[in-house]
XYZ file of C-alpha atoms in Angstrom:
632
model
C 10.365 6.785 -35.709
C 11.104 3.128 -35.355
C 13.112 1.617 -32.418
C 16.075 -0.038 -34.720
C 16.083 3.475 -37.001
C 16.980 5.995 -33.672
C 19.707 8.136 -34.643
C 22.470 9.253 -33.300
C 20.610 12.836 -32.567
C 17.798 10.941 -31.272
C 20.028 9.401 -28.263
C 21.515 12.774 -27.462
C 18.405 14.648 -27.130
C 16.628 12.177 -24.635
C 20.111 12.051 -22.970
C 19.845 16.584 -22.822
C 16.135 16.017 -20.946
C 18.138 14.488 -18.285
C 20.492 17.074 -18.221
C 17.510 19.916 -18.445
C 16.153 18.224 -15.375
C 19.505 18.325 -13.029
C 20.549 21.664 -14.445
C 18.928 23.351 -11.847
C 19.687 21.439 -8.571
C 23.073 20.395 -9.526
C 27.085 22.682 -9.273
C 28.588 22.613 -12.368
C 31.226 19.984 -11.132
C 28.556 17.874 -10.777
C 26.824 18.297 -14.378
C 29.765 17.268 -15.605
C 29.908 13.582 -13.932
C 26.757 13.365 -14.692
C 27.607 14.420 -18.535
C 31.148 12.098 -18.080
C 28.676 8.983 -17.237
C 26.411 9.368 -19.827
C 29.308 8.982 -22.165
C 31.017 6.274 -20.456
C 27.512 4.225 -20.650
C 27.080 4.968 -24.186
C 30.422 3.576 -25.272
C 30.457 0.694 -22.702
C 26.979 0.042 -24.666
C 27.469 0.655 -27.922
C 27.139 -2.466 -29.219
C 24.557 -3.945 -27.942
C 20.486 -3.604 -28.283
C 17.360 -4.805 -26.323
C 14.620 -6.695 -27.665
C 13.143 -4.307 -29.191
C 16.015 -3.544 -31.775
C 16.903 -0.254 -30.257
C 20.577 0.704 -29.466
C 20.947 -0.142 -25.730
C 22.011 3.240 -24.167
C 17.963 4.492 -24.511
C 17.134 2.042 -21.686
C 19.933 3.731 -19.115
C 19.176 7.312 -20.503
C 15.703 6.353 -19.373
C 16.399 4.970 -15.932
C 18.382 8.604 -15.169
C 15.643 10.404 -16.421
C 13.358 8.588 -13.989
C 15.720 9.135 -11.988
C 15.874 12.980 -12.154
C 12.976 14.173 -13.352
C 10.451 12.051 -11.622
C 12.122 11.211 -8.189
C 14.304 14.053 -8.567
C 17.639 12.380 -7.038
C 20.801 14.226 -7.083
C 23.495 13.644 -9.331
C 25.250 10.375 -7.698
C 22.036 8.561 -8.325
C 21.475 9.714 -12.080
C 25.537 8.968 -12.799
C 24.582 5.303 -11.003
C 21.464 5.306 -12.787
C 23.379 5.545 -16.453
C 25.867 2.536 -15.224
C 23.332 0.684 -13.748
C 23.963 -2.345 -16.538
C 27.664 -1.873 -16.713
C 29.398 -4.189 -14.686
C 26.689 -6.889 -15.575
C 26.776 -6.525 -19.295
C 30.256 -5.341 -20.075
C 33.886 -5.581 -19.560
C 33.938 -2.533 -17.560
C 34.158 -3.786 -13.506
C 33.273 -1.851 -10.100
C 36.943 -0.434 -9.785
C 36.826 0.832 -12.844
C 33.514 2.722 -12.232
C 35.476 4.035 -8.282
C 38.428 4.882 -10.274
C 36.147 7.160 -12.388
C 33.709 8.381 -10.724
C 33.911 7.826 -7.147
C 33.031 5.701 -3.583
C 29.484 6.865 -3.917
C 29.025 5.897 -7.439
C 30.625 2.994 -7.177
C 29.015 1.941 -4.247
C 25.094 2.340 -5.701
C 26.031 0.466 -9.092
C 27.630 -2.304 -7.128
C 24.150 -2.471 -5.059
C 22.270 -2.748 -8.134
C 24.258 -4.740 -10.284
C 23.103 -8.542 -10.225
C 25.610 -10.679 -8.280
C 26.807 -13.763 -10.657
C 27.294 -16.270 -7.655
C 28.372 -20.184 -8.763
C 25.586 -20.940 -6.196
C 22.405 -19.203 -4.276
C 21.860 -19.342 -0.478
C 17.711 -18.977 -1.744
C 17.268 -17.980 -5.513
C 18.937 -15.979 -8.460
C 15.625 -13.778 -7.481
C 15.433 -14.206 -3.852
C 19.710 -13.436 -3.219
C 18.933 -10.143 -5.792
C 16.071 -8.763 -3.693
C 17.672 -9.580 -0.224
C 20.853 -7.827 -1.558
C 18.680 -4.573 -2.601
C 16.474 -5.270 0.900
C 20.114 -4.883 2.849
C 21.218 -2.040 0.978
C 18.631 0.208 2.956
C 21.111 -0.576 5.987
C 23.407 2.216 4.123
C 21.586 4.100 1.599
C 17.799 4.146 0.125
C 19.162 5.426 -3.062
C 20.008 2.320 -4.829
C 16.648 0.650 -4.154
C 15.463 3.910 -5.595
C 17.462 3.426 -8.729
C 16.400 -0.209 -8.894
C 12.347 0.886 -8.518
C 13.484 3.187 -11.476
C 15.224 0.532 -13.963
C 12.233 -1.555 -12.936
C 9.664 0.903 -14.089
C 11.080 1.276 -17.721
C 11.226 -2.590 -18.195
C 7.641 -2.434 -17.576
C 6.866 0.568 -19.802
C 8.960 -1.725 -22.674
C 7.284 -5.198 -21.973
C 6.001 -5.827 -25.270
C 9.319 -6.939 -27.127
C 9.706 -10.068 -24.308
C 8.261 -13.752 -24.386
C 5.420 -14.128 -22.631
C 6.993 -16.611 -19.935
C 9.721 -13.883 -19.773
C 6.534 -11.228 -19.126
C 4.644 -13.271 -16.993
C 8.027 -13.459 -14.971
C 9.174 -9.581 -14.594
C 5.409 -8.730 -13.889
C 4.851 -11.442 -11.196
C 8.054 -10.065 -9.615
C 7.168 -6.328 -10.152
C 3.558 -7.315 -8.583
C 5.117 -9.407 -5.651
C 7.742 -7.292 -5.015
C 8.783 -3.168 -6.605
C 4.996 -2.002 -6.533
C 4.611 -2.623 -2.720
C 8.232 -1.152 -2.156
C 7.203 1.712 -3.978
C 3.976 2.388 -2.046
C 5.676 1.655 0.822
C 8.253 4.676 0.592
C 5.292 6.840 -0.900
C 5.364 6.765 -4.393
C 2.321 6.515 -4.807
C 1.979 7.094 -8.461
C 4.876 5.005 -9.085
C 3.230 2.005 -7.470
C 0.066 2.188 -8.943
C 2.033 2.368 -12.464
C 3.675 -0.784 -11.738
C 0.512 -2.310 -10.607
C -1.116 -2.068 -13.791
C 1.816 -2.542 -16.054
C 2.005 -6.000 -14.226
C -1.483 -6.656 -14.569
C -1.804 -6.268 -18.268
C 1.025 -8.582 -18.727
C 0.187 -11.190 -16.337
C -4.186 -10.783 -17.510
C -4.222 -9.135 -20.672
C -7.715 -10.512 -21.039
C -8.735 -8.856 -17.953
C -7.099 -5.563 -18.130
C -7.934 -5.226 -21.810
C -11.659 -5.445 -20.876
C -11.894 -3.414 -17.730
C -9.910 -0.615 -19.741
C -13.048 -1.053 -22.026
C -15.530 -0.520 -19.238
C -13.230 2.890 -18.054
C -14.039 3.817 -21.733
C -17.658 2.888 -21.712
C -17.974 4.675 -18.154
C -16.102 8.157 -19.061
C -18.719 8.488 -22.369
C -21.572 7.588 -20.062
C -20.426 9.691 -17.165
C -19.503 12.918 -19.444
C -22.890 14.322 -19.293
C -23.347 13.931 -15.468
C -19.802 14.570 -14.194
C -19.736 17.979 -16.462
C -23.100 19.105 -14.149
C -21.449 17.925 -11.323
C -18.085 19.455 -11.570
C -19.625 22.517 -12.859
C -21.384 23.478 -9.835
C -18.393 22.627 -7.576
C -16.475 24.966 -10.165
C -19.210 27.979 -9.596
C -18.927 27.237 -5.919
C -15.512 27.086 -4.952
C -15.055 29.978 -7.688
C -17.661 32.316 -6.352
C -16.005 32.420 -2.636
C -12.671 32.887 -4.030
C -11.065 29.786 -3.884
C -7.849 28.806 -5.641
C -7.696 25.139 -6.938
C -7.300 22.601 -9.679
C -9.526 19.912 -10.385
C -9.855 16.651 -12.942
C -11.836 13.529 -13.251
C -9.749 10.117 -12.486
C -10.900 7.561 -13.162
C -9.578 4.034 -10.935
C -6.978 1.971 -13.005
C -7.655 -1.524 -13.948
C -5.729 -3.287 -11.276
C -7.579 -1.675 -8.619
C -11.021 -2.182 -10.022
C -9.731 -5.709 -10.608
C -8.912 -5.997 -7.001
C -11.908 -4.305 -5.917
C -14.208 -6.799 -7.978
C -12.302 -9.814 -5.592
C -12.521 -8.647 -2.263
C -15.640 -7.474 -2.443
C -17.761 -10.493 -5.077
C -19.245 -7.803 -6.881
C -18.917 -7.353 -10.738
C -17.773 -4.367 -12.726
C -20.863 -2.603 -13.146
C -22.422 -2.773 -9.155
C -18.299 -1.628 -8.087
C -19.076 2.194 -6.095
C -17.035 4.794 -7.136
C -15.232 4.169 -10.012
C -13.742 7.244 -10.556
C -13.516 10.495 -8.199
C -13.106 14.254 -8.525
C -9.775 15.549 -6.929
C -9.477 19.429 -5.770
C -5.999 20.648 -5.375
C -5.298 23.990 -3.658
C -1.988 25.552 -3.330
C -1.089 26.184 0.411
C -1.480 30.240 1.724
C -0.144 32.186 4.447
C -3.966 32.817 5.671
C -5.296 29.534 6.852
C -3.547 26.244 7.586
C -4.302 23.427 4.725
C -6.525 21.086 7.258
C -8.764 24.738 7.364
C -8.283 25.169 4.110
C -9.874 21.374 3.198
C -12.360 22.167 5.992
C -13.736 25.000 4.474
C -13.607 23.605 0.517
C -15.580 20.713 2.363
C -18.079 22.967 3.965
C -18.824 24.885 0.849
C -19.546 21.960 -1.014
C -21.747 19.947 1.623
C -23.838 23.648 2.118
C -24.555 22.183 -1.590
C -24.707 18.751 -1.775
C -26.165 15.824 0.657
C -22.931 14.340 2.265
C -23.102 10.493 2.343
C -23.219 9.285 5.733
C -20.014 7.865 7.164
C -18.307 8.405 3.816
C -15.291 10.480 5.546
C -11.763 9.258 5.050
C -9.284 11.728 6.842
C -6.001 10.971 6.146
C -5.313 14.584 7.293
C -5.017 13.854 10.897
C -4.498 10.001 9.995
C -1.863 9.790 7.527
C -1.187 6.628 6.019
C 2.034 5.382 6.586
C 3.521 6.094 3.219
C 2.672 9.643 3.989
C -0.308 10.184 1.922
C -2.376 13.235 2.764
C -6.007 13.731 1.437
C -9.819 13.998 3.002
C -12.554 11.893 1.116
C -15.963 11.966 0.915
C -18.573 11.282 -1.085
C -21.461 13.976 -2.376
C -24.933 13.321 -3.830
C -24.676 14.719 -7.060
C -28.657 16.318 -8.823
C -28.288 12.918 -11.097
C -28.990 10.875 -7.776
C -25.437 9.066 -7.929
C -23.065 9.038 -5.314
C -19.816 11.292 -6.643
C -16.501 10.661 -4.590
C -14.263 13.672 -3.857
C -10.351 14.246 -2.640
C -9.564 17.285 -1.423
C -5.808 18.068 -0.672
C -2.725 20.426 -0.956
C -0.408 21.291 -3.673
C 2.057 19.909 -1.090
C 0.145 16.891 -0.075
C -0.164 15.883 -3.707
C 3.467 16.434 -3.982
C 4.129 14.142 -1.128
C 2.107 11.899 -2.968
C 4.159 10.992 -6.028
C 7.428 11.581 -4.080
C 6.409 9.959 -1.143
C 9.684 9.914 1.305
C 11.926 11.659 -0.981
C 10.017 14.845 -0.745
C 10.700 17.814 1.827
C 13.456 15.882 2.759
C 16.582 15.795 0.729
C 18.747 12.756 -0.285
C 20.863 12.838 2.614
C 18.133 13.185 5.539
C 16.257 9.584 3.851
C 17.921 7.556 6.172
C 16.815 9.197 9.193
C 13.184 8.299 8.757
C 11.357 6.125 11.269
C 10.256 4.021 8.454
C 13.668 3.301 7.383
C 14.603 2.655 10.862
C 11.446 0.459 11.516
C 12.843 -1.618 8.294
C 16.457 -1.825 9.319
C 15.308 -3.583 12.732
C 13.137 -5.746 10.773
C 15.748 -7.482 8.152
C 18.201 -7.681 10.884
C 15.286 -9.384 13.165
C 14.211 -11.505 10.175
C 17.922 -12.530 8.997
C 18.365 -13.598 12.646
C 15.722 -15.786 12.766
C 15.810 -17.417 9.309
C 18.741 -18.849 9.820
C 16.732 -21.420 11.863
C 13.894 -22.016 9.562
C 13.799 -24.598 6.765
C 12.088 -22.698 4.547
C 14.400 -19.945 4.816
C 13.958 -18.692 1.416
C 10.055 -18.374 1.733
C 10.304 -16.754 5.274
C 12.523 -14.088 4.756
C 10.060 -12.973 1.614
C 6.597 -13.763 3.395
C 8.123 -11.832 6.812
C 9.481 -8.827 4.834
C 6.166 -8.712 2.596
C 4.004 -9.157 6.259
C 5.579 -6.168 7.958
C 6.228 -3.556 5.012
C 4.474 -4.716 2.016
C 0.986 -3.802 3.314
C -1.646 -0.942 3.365
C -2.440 0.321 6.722
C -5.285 0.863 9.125
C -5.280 2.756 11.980
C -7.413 1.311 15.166
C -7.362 2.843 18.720
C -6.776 0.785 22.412
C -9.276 1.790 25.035
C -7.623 4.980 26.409
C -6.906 6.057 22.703
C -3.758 5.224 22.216
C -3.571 4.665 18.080
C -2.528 1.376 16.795
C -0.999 0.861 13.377
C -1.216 -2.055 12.083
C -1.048 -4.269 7.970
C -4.455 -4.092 5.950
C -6.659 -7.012 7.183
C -5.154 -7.492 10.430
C -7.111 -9.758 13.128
C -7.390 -8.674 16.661
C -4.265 -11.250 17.436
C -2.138 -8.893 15.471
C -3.469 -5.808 17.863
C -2.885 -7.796 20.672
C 1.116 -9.165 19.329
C 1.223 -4.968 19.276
C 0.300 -4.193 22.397
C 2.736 -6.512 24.230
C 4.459 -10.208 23.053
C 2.528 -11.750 26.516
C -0.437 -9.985 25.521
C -0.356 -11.692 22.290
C 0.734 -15.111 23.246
C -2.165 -15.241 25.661
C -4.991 -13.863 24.090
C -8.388 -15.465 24.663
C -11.079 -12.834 23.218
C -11.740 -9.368 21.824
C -13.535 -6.822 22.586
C -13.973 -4.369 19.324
C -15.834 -1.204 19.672
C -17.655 -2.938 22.956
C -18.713 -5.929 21.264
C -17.314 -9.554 22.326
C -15.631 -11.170 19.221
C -13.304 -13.873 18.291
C -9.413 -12.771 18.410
C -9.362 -13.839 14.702
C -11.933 -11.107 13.889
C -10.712 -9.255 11.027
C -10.279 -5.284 12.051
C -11.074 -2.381 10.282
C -10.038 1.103 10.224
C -10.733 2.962 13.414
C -11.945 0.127 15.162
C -11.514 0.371 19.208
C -9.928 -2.796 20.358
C -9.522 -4.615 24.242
C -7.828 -7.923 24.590
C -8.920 -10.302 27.184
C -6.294 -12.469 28.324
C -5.625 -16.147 29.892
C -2.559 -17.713 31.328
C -4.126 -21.263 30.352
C -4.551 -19.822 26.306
C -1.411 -20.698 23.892
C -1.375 -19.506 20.597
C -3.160 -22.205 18.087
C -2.267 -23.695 14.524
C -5.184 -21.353 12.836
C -3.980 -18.015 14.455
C -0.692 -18.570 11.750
C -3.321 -17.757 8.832
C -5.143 -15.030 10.470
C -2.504 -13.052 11.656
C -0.988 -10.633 9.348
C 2.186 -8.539 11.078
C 5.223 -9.480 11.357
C 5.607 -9.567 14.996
C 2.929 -11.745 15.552
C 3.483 -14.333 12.725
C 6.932 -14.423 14.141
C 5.890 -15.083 17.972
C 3.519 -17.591 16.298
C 5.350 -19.098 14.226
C 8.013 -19.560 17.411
C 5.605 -21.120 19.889
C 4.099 -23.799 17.158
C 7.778 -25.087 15.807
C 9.052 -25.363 19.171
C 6.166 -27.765 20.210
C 7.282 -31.160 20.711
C 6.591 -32.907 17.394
C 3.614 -35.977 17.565
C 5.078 -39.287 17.051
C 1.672 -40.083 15.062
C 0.109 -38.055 12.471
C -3.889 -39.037 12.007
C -5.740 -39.817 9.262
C -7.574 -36.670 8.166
C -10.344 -39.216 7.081
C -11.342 -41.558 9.895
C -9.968 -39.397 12.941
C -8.520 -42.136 15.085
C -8.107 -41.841 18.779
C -6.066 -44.086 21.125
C -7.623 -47.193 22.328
C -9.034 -47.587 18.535
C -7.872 -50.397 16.405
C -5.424 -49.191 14.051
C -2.600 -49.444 11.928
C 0.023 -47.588 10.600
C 1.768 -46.238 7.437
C 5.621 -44.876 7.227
C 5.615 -41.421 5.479
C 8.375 -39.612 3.484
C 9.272 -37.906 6.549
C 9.816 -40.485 8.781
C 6.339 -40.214 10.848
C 3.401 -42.471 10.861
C 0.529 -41.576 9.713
C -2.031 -43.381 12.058
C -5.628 -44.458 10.883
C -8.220 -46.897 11.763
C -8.689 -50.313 10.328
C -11.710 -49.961 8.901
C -10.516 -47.213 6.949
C -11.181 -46.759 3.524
C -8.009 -44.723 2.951
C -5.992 -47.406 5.031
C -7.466 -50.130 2.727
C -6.299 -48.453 -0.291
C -2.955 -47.782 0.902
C -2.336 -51.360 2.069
C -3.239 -52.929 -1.474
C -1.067 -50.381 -2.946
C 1.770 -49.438 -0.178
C 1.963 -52.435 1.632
C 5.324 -52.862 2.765
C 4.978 -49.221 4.488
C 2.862 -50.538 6.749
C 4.135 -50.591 10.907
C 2.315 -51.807 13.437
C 1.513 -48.872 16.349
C 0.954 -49.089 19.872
C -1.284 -45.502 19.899
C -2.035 -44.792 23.894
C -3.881 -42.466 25.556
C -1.768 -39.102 26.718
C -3.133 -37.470 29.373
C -1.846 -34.229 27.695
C -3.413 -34.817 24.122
C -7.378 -34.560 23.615
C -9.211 -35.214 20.756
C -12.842 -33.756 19.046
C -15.402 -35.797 19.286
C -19.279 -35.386 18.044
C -22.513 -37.195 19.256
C -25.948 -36.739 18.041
C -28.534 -38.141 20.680
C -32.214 -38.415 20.938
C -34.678 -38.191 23.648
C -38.375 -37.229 24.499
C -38.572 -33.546 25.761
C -39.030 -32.975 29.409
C -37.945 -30.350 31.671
C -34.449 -30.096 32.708
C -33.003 -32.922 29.966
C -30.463 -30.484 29.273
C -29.266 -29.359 32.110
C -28.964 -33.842 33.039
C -26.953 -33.989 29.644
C -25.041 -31.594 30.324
C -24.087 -32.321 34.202
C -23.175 -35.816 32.956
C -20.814 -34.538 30.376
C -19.016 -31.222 31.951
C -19.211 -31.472 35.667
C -19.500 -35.490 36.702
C -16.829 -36.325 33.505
C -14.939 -33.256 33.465
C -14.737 -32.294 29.733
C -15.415 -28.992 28.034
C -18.042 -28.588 25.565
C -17.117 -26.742 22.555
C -20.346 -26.938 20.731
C -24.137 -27.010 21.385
C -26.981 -27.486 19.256
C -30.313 -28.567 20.412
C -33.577 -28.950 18.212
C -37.538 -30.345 19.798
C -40.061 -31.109 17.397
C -43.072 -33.190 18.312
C -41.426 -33.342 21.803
C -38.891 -35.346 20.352
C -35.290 -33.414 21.137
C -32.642 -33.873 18.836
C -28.914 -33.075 20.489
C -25.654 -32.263 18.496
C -22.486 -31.621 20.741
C -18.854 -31.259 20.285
C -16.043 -31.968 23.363
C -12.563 -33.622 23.347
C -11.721 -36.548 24.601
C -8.416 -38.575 25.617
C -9.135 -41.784 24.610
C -12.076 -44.415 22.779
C -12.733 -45.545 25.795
C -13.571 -41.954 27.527
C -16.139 -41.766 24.870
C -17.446 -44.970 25.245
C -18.064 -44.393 29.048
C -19.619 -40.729 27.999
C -22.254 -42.677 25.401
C -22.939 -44.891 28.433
C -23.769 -42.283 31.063
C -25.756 -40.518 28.310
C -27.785 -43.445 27.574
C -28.198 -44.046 31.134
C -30.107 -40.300 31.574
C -33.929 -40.741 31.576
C -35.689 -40.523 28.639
C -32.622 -40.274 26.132
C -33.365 -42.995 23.440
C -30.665 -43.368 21.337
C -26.941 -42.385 21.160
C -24.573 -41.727 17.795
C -21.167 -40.243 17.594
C -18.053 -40.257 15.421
C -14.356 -38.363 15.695
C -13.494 -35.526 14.398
């Protein structure tokens, strides 16, 4: 059937499969406001049509059927869902939807419906997502509704410009699939993923969905052995389960092939085998995955440190499942996921399941994000960049996979995917954080900006003297941290001189200056290239500086010296530089060939003149030849 030919009929059988699916959770009083909104929708609607050419009403019969079938809301939700485009496309207005159909009605479609504002505090985009963002103060269901109106303009892309494409996917990428995943729906999420992948890379995602072809004909032969045998095992000791093949969606290979620099065909498992049991009265499901794992490992050879337990270790969107990997007789590496009928519920229904509508609000999560938008409204009201912080904060704290990492007495840490150990240490306490010198991770010294992985056991060495530094902003990833970062570095007192990124001046050099767009001076020396170019070009920017020494501000500077090789050199050098002159050396290279020593180090400075009189106690050391050094 084509989209501009669907009858009349058509309309009210997709609008009776939402009704099937709330027939059976829903009093009759309630089937029929959910039957009374369906026909209000259809005649506020019935003029219009989408892109496509199709009457209008499909897309809201297709939100509520999203609504109820697959995140199985009660009835105020599917009666919203059906309005959703009401007030914003129609005459009809929000009193008009209380008088008919309720507070609670009313109140989701007002959540939902695009505010028309003369003027933004951020964006159009920006004021629509914080609106939905502060919802969650009240009620989850209306971001719920919005993931679901969200989903079918993805499924429907096609009929839309591509600028228009390019700009509902980079939203839906940005913004709905890490929502979803974040409240556990799982399958949701990964939908969205790939939906706005093959609209923002078509190229891409057309030719990785090649390779899942090329892969499933290549694999059949194997993966039928394979699965076979874990059939005739799991059969023969009289275990219940499902099983199928799944193969990895585009977007995640795609991802996978960044991270990790490999190409399609050298990416590890590329599909996996999932085993789903239902849940018995006999044995607990972690025994039950225990003894489906020990069946098949009595089998196959079990990959060493393949074991992902999310049993125990849930991730924080609730997902449940144990992973491994098993040597299959074709020598390849097969991954496996065994888990519940109930854990693989909890997957596609993430928060919403076991639960009930009403109880959503209760969950740490929701109370976790609460705290957070009121923490980050607070303190965007002080930043410039409001409109970027309140996105990048949000998106820090919630918007992440986790990883789960352990202090030294055990205590587990959770913390965003690709968290540093400044992060940990931000979790542990704000002073802990703020002070934080070095790492320890699983007993081995490392920088705090050390990247953490899953399970890793973390110790924080602190110093009262240690501040937090202008490179820990792009290594930390939570919230908390970026925010005590972010606090420290803007209330710094701001430089009266900016240097050149080029020549590196330091005070006591000759230089000059040049006004920039924000009122500082960019300083630079006058032998500058860059400072030559500018004055030919921006000449009447130029001021004249008067850059001094401050005993408070040091500088990096480098020399490269040369001597003959004799015993104790080094330890001379470095007296001269660290104890007699003061200064800490931050780097230390030292090279002898032919007996001829070649010396690269790195300390800071206050002034030209500091490094002059360094060069001339270096020079003055016996046997050191020659002396070379430039800032940094």
């Amino acid at each position: 059937m084509k989209l501009h030919e669907i009858t009349e009929e058509e309309i009210l059988r997709r609008a009776n499969e939402v009704f099937s699916a709330m027939e059976n959770r829903s009093t009759e009083e309630e089937m029929k406001l959910v039957k009374k909104a369906f026909m209000c929708a259809k005649e506020a609607h019935h003029e219009q049509r989408r892109k496509t050419g199709e009457p209008y009403i499909i897309h809201p019969i297709a939100v509520a059927l999203i609504v109820a079938k697959e995140l199985q809301l009660g009835a105020a939700p599917v009666c919203a869902a059906f309005l959703h485009d009401v007030v914003e496309d129609t005459p009809t207005t929000i009193e008009d939807i209380e008088n008919m159909f309720g507070q609670d009605v009313a109140f989701l479609v007002r959540v939902v419906t695009k505010q028309k504002k003369q003027s933004y505090a951020m964006s159009k985009q920006l004021d629509n997502f914080k609106q939905m963002l502060d919802s969650m103060h009240y009620d989850i269901r209306a971001i719920l509704i919005k993931l679901a109106d969200r989903l079918h303009n993805m499924r429907t892309l096609d009929s839309m410009r591509p600028d228009k494409q390019m700009k509902i996917a980079g939203e839906t990428d940005y913004f709905y699939a890490p929502l979803a995943n974040r409240l556990g729906l799982y399958t949701i999420k990964i939908e969205l993923e790939n939906l706005s992948f093959r609209y923002r890379c078509p190229q891409w995602y057309c030719k990785i969905l090649d390779l899942i072809e090329k892969d499933r004909k290549m694999d059949e032969k194997r993966m039928a052995a394979f699965n076979k045998t874990v059939d005739d095992i799991l059969t023969k000791n009289g275990i219940e389960y499902k099983r199928e093949v799944a193969y990895k969606q585009p977007y995640n290979l795609w991802r996978k092939m960044k991270t990790q620099d490999e190409d399609y065909e050298h990416l590890e498992c590329r599909h996996f085998t999932r085993i789903v049991f239902p849940s018995n009265n006999k044995l607990s499901d972690k025994n039950m995955i225990l003894k489906i794992y020990s069946l098949l490992t009595d089998k196959f050879k079990e990959r060493p440190n393949s074991i992902i337990n999310y049993i125990d270790l849930p991730k924080q969107n609730g997902y449940q499942a144990f992973h491994t990997q098993l040597l299959s007789d074709y020598g390849i590496w097969e991954e496996v996921h065994i888990q519940s009928e109930k854990m693989r519920k909890k997957t596609m229904l993430g928060y919403l399941f076991n639960s009930g509508e009403r109880e959503i609000d209760i969950n740490m999560w929701l109370k976790d994000f609460r705290s957070l938008l009121n923490d980050v409204a607070e303190n965007a009201e002080h930043k410039n960049d409001e409109h970027d912080y309140f996105m990048q904060s949000v998106r820090a704290s919630f918007y992440n996979d986790d990883i789960q990492v352990y202090t030294p007495d055990g205590k587990a840490v959770l913390l965003p995917k690709h968290s540093t150990a400044i992060d940990f240490a931000f979790n542990i306490h704000t002073s802990v954080g703020m002070h934080a010198k070095y790492a320890k991770i699983n007993g081995h010294l490392a920088s705090v900006r050390t990247r953490l992985k899953r399970g890793d056991c973390v110790e924080i060495g602190t110093d009262p003297n240690v501040w937090p530094q202008t490179s820990w902003s792009t290594s930390a990833k939570s919230y908390k941290a970026l925010k005590n970062i972010h606090q420290y570095l803007d209330n710094l007192p701001k430089p009266e001189y900016v240097r050149c990124p080029v020549c590196h001046p330091i005070p006591g050099e000759e230089v000059i200056g040049f006004h920039m767009p924000d009122n500082q001076i960019m300083v630079h020396r006058r032998d500058c290239q860059e400072a030559i170019s500018q004055a030919s070009q921006q000449g009447d920017n130029i001021v004249a500086v008067d850059y001094k020494e401050d005993k408070l501000s040091v500088f990096p500077a480098t020399i490269t010296l040369k001597a003959v090789d004799r015993q104790h050199l080094l330890s001379d050098i470095i007296d001269g530089i660290s104890n007699r002159l003061h200064l800490s050396i931050d780097m230390l290279h030292t090279v002898t060939e032919d007996e001829i020593v070649t010396c690269k180090m790195r300390f800071f400075v206050h002034s030209s003149q500091e490094l002059t009189d360094i060069v001339k106690n270096i020079l003055d050391i016996t046997d050191v030849d020659e002396v070379s050094y430039h800032n940094e």
